[in-house]
Short mmCIF file of C-alpha atoms in Angstrom, two decimals:
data_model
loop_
_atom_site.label_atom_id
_atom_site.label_comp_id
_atom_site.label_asym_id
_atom_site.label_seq_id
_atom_site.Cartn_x
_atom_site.Cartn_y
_atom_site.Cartn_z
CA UNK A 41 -21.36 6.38 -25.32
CA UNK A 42 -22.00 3.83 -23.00
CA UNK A 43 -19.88 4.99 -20.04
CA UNK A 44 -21.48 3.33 -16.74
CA UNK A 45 -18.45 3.93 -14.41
CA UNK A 46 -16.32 6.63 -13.42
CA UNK A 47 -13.09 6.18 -11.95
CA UNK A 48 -11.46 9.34 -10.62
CA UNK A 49 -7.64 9.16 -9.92
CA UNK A 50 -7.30 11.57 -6.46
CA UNK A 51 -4.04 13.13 -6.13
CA UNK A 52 -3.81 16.70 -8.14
CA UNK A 53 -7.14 15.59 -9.77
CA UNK A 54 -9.60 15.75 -6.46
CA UNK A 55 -7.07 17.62 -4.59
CA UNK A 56 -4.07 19.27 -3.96
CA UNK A 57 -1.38 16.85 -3.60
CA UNK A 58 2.14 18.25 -5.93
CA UNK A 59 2.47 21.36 -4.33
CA UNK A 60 2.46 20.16 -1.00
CA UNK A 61 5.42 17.65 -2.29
CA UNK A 62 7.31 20.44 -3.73
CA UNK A 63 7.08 22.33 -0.83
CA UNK A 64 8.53 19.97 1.56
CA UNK A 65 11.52 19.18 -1.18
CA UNK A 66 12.14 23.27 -1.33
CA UNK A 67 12.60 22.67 3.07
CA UNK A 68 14.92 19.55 2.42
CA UNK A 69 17.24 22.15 0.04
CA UNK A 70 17.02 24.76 2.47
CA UNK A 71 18.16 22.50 5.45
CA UNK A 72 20.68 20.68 2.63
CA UNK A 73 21.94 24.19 1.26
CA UNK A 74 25.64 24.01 2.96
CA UNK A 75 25.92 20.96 0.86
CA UNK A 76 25.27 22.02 -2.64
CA UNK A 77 22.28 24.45 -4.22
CA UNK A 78 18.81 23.50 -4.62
CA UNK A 79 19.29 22.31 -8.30
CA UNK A 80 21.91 19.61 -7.22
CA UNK A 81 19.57 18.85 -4.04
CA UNK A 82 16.87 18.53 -6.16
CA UNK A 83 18.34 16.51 -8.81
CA UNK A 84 20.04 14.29 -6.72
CA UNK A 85 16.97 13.54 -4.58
CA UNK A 86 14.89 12.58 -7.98
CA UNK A 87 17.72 10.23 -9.16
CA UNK A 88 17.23 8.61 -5.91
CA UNK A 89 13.25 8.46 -5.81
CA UNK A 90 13.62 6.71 -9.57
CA UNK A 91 16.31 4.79 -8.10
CA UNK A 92 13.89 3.24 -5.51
CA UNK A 93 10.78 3.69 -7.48
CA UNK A 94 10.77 -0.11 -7.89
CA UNK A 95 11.32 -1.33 -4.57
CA UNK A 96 9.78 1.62 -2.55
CA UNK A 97 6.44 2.48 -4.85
CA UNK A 98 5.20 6.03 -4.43
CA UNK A 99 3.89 7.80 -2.05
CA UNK A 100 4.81 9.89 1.16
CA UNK A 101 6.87 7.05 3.14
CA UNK A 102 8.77 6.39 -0.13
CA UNK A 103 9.78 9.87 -0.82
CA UNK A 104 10.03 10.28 3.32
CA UNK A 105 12.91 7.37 2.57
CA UNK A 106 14.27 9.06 -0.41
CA UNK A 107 14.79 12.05 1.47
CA UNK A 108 16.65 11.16 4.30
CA UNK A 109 19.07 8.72 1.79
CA UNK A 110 19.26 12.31 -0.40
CA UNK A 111 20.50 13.84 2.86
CA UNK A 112 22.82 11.12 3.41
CA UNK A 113 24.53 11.23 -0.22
CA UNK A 114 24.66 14.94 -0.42
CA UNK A 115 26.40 15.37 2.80
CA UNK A 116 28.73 12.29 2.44
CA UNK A 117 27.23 10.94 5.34
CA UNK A 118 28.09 13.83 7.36
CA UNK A 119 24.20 14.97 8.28
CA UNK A 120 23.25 15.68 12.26
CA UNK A 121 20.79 13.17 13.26
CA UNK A 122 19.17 16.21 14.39
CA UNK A 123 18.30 17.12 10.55
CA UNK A 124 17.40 13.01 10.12
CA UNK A 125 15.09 13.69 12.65
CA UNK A 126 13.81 16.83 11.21
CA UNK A 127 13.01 14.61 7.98
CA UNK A 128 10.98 12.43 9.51
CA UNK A 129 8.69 14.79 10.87
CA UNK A 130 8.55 16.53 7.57
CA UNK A 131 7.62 13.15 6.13
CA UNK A 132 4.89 12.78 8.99
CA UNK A 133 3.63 16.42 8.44
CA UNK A 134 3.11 14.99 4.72
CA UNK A 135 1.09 11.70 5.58
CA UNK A 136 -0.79 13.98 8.01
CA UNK A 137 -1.64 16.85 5.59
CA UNK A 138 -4.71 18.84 5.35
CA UNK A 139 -6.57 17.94 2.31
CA UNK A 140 -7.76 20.67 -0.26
CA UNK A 141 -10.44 20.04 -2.33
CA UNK A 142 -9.63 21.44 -6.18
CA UNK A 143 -12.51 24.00 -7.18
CA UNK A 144 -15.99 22.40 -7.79
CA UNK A 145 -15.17 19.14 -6.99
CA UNK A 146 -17.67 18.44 -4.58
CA UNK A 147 -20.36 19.74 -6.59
CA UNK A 148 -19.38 17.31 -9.78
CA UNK A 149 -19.12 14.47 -7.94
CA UNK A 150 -22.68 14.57 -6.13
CA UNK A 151 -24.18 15.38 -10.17
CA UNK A 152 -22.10 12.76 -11.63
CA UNK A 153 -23.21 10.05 -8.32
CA UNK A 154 -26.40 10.51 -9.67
CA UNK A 155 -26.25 8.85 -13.11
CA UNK A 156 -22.97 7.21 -13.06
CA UNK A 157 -21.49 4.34 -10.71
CA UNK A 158 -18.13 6.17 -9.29
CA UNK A 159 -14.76 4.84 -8.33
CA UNK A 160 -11.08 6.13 -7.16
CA UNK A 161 -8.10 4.33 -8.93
CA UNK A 162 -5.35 6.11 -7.70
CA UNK A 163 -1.86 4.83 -6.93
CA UNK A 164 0.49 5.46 -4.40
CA UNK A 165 0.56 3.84 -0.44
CA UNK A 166 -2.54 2.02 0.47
CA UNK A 167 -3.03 3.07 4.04
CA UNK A 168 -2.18 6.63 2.96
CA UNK A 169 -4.55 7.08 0.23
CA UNK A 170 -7.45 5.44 2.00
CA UNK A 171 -6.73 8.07 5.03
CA UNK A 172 -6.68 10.98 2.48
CA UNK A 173 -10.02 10.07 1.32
CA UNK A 174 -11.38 9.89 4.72
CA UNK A 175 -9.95 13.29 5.58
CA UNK A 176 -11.98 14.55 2.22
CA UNK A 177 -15.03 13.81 2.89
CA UNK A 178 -15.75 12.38 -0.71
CA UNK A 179 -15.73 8.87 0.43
CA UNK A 180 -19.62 8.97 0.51
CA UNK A 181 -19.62 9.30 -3.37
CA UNK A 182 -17.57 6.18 -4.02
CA UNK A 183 -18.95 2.77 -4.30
CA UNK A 184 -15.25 1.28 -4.68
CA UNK A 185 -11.34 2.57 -4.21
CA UNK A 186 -8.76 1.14 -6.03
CA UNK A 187 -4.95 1.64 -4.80
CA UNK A 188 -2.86 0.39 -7.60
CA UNK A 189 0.59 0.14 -7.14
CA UNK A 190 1.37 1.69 -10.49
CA UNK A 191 -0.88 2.56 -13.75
CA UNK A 192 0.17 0.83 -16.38
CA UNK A 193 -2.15 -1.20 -18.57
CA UNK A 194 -2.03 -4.44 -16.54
CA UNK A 195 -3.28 -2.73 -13.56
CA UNK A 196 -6.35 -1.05 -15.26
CA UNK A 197 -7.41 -4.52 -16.72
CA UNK A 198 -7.74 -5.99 -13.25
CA UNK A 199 -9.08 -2.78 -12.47
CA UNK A 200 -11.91 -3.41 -15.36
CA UNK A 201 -12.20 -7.11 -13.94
CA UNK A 202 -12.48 -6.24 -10.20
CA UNK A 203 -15.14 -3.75 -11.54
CA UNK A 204 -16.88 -6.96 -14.13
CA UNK A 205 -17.40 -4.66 -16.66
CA UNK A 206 -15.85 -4.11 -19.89
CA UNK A 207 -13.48 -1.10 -20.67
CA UNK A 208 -16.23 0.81 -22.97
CA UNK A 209 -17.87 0.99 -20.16
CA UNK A 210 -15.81 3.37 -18.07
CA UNK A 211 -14.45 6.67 -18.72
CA UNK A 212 -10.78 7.49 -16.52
CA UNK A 213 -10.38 10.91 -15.23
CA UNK A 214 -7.28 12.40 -13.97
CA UNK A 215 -4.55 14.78 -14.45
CA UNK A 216 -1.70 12.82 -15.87
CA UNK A 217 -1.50 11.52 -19.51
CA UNK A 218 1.27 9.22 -18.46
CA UNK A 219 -0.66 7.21 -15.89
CA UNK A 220 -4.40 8.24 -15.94
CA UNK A 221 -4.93 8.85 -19.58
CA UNK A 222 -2.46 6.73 -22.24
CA UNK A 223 -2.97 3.29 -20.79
CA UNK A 224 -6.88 3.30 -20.56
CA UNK A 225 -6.72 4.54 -23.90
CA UNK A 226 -5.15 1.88 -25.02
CA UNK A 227 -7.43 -1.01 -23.27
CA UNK A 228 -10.34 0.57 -24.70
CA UNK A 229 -11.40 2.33 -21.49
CA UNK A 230 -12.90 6.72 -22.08
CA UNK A 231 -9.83 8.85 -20.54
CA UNK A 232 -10.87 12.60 -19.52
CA UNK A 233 -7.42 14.65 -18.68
CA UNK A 234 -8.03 17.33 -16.50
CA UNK A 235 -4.76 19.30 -16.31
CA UNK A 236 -3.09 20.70 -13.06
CA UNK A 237 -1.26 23.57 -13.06
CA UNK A 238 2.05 21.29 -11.10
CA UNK A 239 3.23 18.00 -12.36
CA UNK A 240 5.89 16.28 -10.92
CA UNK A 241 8.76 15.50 -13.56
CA UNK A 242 8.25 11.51 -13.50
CA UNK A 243 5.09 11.93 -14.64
CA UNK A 244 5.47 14.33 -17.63
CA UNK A 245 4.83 12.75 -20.96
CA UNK A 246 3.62 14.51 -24.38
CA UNK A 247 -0.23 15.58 -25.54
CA UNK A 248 -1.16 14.33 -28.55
CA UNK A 249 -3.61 12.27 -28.81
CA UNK A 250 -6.21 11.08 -31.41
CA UNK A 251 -8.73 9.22 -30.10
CA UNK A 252 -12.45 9.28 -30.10
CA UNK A 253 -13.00 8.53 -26.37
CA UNK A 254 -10.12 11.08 -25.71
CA UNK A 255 -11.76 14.48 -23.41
CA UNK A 256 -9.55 17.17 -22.63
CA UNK A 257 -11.73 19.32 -20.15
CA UNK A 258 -10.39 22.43 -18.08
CA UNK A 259 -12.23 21.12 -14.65
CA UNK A 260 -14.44 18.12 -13.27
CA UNK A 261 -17.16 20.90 -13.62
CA UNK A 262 -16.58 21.33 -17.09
CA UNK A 263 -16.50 17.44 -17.31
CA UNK A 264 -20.20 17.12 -15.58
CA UNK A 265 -21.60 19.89 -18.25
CA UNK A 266 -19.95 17.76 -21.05
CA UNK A 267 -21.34 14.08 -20.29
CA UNK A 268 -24.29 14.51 -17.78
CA UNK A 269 -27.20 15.80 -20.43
CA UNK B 126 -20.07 -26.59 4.33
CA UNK B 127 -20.57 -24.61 1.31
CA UNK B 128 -16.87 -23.36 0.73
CA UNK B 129 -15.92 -22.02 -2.49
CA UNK B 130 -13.23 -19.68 -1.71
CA UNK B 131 -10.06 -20.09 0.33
CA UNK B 132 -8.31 -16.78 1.17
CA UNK B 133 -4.78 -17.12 2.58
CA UNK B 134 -3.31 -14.73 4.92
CA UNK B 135 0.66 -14.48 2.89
CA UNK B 136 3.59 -13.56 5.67
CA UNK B 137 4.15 -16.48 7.84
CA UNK B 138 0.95 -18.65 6.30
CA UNK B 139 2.03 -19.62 2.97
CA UNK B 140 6.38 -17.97 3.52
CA UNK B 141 8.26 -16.91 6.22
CA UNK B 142 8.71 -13.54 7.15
CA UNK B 143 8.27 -12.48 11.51
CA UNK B 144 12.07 -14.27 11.63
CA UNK B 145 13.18 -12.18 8.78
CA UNK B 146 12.02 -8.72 10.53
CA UNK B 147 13.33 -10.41 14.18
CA UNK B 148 16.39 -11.10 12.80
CA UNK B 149 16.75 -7.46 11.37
CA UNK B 150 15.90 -5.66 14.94
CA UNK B 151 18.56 -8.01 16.18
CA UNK B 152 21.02 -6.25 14.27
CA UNK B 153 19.41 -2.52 15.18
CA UNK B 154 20.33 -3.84 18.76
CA UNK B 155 23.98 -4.72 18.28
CA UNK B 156 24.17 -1.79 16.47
CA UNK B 157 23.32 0.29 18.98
CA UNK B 158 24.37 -1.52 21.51
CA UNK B 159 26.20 1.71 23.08
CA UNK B 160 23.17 3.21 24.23
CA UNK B 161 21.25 -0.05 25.78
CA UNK B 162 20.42 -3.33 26.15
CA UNK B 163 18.73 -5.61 23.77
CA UNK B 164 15.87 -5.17 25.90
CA UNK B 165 15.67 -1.87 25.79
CA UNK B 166 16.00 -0.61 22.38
CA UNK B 167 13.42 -3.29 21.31
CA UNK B 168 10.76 -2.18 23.46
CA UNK B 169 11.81 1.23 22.61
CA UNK B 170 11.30 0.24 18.75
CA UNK B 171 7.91 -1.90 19.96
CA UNK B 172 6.70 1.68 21.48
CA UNK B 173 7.48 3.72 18.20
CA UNK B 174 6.14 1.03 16.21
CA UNK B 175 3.15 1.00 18.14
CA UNK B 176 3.28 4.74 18.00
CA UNK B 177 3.31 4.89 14.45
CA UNK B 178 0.80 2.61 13.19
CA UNK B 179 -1.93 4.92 12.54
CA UNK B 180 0.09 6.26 10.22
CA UNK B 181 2.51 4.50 8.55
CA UNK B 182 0.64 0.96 8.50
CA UNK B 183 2.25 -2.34 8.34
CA UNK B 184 5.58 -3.03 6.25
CA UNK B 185 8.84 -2.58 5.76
CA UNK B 186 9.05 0.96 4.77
CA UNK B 187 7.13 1.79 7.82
CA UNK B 188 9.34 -0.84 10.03
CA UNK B 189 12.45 1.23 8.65
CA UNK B 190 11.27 4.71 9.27
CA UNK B 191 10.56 3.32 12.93
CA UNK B 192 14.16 1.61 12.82
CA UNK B 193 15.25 5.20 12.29
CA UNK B 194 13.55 6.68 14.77
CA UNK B 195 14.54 4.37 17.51
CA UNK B 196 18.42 4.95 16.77
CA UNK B 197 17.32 8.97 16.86
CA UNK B 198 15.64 8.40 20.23
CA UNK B 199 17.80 6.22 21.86
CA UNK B 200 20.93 7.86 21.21
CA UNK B 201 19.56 11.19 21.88
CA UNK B 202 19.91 12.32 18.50
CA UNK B 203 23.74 11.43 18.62
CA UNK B 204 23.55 8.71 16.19
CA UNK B 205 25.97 8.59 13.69
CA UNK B 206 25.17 9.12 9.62
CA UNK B 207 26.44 5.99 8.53
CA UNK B 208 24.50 4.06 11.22
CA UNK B 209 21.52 6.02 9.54
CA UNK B 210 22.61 4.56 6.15
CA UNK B 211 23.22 1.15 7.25
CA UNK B 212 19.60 1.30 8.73
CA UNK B 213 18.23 1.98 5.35
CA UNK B 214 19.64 -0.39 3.86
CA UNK B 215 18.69 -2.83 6.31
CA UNK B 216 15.41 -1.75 5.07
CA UNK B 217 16.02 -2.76 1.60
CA UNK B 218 17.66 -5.87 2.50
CA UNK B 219 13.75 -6.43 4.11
CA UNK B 220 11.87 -5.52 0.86
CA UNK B 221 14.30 -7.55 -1.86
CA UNK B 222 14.54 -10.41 0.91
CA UNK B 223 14.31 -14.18 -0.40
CA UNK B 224 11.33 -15.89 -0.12
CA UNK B 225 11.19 -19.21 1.31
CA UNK B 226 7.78 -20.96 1.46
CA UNK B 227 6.68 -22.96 4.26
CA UNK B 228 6.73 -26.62 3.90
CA UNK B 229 4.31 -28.58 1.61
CA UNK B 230 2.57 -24.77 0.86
CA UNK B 231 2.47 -25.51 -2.53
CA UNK B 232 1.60 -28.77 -2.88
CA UNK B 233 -1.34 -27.83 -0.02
CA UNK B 234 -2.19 -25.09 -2.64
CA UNK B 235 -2.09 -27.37 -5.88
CA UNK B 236 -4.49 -29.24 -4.16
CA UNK B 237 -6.92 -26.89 -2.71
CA UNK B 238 -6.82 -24.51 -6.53
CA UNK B 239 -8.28 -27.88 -8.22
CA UNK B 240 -11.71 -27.75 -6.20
CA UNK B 241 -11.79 -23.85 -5.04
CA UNK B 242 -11.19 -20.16 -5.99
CA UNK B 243 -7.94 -19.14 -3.55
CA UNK B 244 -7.33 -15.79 -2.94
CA UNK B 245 -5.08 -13.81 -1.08
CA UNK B 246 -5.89 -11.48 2.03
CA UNK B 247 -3.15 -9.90 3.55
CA UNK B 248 -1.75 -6.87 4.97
CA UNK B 249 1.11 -4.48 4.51
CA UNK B 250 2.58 -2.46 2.06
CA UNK B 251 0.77 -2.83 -1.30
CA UNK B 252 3.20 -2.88 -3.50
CA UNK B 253 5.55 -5.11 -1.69
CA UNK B 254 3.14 -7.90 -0.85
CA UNK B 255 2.36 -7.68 -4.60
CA UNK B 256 6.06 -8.38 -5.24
CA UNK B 257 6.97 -10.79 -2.33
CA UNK B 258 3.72 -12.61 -4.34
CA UNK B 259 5.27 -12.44 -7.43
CA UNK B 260 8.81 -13.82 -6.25
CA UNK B 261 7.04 -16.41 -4.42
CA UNK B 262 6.43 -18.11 -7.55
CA UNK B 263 2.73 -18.72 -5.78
CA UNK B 264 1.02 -16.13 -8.59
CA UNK B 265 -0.34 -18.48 -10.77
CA UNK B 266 -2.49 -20.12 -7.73
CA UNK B 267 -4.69 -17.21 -6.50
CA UNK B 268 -7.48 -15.70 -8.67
CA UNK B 269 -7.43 -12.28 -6.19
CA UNK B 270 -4.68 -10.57 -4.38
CA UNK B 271 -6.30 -7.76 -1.70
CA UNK B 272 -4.20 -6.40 0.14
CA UNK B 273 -5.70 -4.48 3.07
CA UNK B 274 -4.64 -1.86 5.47
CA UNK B 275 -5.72 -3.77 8.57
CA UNK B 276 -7.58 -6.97 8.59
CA UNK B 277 -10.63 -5.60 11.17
CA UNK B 278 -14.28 -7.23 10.54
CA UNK B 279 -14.59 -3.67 8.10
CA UNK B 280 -12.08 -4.79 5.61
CA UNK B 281 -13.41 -8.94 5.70
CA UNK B 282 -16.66 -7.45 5.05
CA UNK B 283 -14.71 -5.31 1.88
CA UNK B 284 -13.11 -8.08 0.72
CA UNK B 285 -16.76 -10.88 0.79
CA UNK B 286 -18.27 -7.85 -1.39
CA UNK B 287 -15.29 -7.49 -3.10
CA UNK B 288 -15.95 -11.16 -4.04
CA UNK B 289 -19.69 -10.65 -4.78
CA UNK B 290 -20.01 -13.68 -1.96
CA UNK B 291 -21.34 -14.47 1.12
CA UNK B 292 -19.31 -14.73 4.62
CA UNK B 293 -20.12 -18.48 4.99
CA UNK B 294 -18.76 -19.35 1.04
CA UNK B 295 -15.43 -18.07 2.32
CA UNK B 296 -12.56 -20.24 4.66
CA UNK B 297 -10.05 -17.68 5.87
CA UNK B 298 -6.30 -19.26 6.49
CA UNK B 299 -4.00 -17.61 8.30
CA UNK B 300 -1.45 -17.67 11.53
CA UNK B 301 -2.71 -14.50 13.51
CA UNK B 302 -6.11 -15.40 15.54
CA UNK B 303 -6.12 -11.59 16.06
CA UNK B 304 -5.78 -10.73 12.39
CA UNK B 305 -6.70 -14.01 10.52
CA UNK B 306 -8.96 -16.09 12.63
CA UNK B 307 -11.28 -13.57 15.22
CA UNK B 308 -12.88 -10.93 12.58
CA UNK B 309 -13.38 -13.55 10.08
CA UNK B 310 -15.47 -15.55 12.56
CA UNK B 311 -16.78 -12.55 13.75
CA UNK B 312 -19.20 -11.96 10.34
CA UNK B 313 -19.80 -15.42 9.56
CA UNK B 314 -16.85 -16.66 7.92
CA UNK B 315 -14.78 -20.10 8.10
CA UNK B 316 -11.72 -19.83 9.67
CA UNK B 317 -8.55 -22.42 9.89
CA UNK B 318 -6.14 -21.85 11.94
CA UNK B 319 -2.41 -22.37 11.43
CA UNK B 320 0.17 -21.63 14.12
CA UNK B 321 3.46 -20.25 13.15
CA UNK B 322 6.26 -20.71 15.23
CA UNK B 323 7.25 -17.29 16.41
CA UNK B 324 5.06 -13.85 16.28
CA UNK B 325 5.30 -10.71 16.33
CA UNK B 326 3.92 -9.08 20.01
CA UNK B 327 1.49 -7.14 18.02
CA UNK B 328 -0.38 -10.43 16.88
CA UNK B 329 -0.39 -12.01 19.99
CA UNK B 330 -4.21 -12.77 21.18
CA UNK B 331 -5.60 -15.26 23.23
CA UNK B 332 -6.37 -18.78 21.98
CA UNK B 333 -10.37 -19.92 22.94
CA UNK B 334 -12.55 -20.54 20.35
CA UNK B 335 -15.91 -22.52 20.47
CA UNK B 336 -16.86 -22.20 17.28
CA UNK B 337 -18.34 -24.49 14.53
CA UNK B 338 -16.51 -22.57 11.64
CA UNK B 339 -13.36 -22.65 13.26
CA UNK B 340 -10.43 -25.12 12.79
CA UNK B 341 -7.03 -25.28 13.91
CA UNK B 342 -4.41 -27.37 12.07
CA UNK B 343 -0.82 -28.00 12.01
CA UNK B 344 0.08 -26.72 8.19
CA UNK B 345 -1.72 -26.50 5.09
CA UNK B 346 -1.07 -29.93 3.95
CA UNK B 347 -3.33 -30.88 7.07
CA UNK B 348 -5.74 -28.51 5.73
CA UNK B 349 -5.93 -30.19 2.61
CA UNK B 350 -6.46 -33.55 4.22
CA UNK B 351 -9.15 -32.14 6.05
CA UNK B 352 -11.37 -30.54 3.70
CA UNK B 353 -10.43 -31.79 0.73
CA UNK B 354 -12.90 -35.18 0.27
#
């Protein structure tokens, strides 16, 4: 192993992030319930977030968007403005949200800073994400963020060029096999999948993989005991 | 002058794009015309905006949820669904809009990629700078795309070690002397100058600059002529 570089993807993998999603969509059916029940809500709002995934991106104005255009279909443009402007401040609440540090983050970060170059590749809205990482106080450990508009393969090979390495060089960790873990496989980049206990349906995918810089660990502090000897 | 890299500010440098968003509010005004003047709801917009940018950034999905937000205020939450729905996709309109390059940008561009590394250095939303880029047809000319959440002397010094340069290898191009042309002198940089017809309030700085990195020219094609022996 010649792994020089970590890059850590942050939402649901350095913090809490899904839940706080899922909460605000349970408020938007509760407001939205004389218009249908929470399964049609729901549905109907994550037709319309993959519906805009390509112009809007992801992230918390995107979904803020999504929302109030969920509200608007639902309701057959009959919504209050009052519940429009309830949105928005549900969509501020989000960009504003406390950040939660998973368990033994911290603590893996500060052991792996001292042998190993770290990074965040993370996608999702620019300003956003750098503001989260502020608010967490792990922006001391990072020598370089990286806000990708999406994770495919393409992105993590300007990621390896912005870095001027090479992808044996630098192991991805993060909690989705669809974005953090299948397409630095396939570059040649090491992929650790940590697993959260929420994903968010557009980023479900199947687990199997065969591959001899594949980790599956339970925790970043489980990663650190693994690689740091 | 030891140049080696050009970085171009994108929205109004190398296409248009303050007319687009002018042109946009216009219609938010006639729209909602019943409850003020012109004058009115765009300084009530300018506040929000102004309001807002800690949070949301630059862009269109911010300018939109501000859009929203002024019709909500204005009206005193009286504003009507469908207004609401025409407002977002107003919005859209802004993020799929056509891109029309400013005159002689890519024969200016031709020219400079034969002798130095161009890059862009813009702000907004990431992933629609990415695709205004991409639509521009412009891709092929720029080695580097960063897009950065403000353009203060902290993200010019980012983007030179982003580079692995020095300030005084780098000419910065762009139409904002608050954004393109002040923090770029600031740490050492080159900065050219290039005044766009119409911008937005935000932008708007004070024109003074004794400084022997500094030039101001009429369009890139004088650029060209100028530094290009």
């Amino acid at each position: 192993m010649n792994i020089e570089i970590i890059a850590f993807d942050a939402d649901d993998t350095l913090w809490d992030n899904e839940p706080l999603f899922q909460s605000i969509e349970k408020e938007l059916c509760t407001m939205l319930t004389e218009y249908g029940d929470m399964e049609h809500i729901s549905s109907t709002l994550f037709d319309i977030e993959m519906n805009n995934l390509e112009l809007y991106g992801y992230g918390a104005k995107a979904f803020t968007l999504s929302m109030i255009e969920t509200a608007l279909r639902v309701s057959g443009n009959k919504i209050s403005a009052d519940k429009i402007a309830l949105i928005i401040e549900k969509g501020k609440y989000l960009l504003n949200m406390p950040i939660q540090l998973l368990h033994g983050v911290e603590e893996a970060l500060s052991s792996f800073s001292k042998k190993y170059k770290l990074v965040v590749a993370t996608k999702g809205d620019l300003l956003d994400q750098e503001r989260k990482l502020v608010r967490s106080g792990l922006a001391k450990y990072f020598d370089h963020v990286e806000i990708m508009p999406d994770k495919t393969e393409k992105e993590y090979r300007k990621l390896v060029s912005a870095l001027n390495t090479q992808p044996e060089n630098i192991l991805m960790v993060g909690n989705s096999l669809k974005s953090d873990i299948y397409p630095p496989l396939s570059i040649g980049m090491y992929a650790a999948y940590v697993p959260y206990h929420t994903m968010w349906k557009h980023e479900v995918a199947d687990e199997n993989i065969v591959n001899d810089k594949f980790y599956k660990v339970e925790s970043l502090s489980s990663l650190s005991s693994l690689i740091i000897r």
